[in-house]
Amino acid sequence: MTERPTVVSGVLAVVAGVAGTVAVAQTTPLRLAVAVAGAGLVVFTLGVVAARSRSRGLGILVALTGLAGAGGGTAYGATVASEQLHLAVVAPGLVGTFLAALGVAPLRGSGSRRFTKIACWLVFLGPVLSAGMEYGSAVQVLTATVAAALVWDLGENSVSLGRQVGRDARTFWNETVHGFGALLMGGVAAGAVYVSQGYSVGSSSLEAVVFLLVSVVLLVVFLHR
């Protein structure tokens, strides 16, 4: 049995990291740059998976191409950011997404739950900074927060499932249902928070939303240590 992270959940975890980081980017050029860098990290993930299976040479080439794309997107983002603080908001998410990729597509070993957990917190730092600097809307903060939770949930599922049944087992539908369920639960939770903040009598500031979301994320991480 090949004890490596499963592919579907692993790739979706990286995609979630990209989505969460794009959500807090403040300008269209910066969103494009983050999307390009994120696409490069997805390609890198697929390349590492291929390199550790039967297509070592091709996989290495694909992984290097992905890294080049990620580096190019990051460099482009540094040139188009209208403020340095805009870069500070998206930088943790990009680093976190890279760690998520290493966690679910390890160069050696059977994956890393620690990397996926750290990746979750780094992606989550984006909406926290965005709200604290009053850059992002409530929708952006909520979207990025759900994405951060998905990074952890999907990454954890990829590593755990790979260790339990092996990557070669047929887990496509299991992973698809799990991913859809996680997305649905995250969407419902975010919608409930958005509605409750919209109709609350007290302060409806983004700080209140972030405080509540921090509490939720802390609880989730604690329960699934």
mmCIF file of C-alpha atoms in Angstrom, residues 4-5 9 11 30 42 53 64 70-71 77 96 133 149 167 172-173 187-188 211:
data_model
loop_
_atom_site.group_PDB
_atom_site.id
_atom_site.type_symbol
_atom_site.label_atom_id
_atom_site.label_comp_id
_atom_site.label_asym_id
_atom_site.label_seq_id
_atom_site.Cartn_x
_atom_site.Cartn_y
_atom_site.Cartn_z
ATOM 1 C CA ARG A 4 0.761 9.022 0.368
ATOM 2 C CA PRO A 5 -1.898 11.762 0.457
ATOM 3 C CA SER A 9 -8.594 16.292 -1.593
ATOM 4 C CA VAL A 11 -5.448 19.437 -4.950
ATOM 5 C CA LEU A 30 -3.191 41.959 -7.722
ATOM 6 C CA VAL A 42 -1.594 23.787 -8.243
ATOM 7 C CA SER A 53 4.386 7.827 -9.202
ATOM 8 C CA LEU A 64 9.434 23.066 -11.882
ATOM 9 C CA ALA A 70 4.223 30.762 -8.906
ATOM 10 C CA GLY A 71 7.393 32.826 -8.774
ATOM 11 C CA GLY A 77 2.105 41.040 -7.823
ATOM 12 C CA GLY A 96 0.305 29.089 3.380
ATOM 13 C CA MET A 133 -6.806 47.423 8.012
ATOM 14 C CA ALA A 149 -10.985 26.204 6.962
ATOM 15 C CA ARG A 167 -3.281 6.664 -2.577
ATOM 16 C CA PHE A 172 -12.699 9.631 -5.742
ATOM 17 C CA TRP A 173 -16.346 9.611 -4.663
ATOM 18 C CA GLY A 187 -21.094 28.290 3.146
ATOM 19 C CA VAL A 188 -24.009 27.831 5.535
ATOM 20 C CA PHE A 211 -13.707 37.994 16.391
#
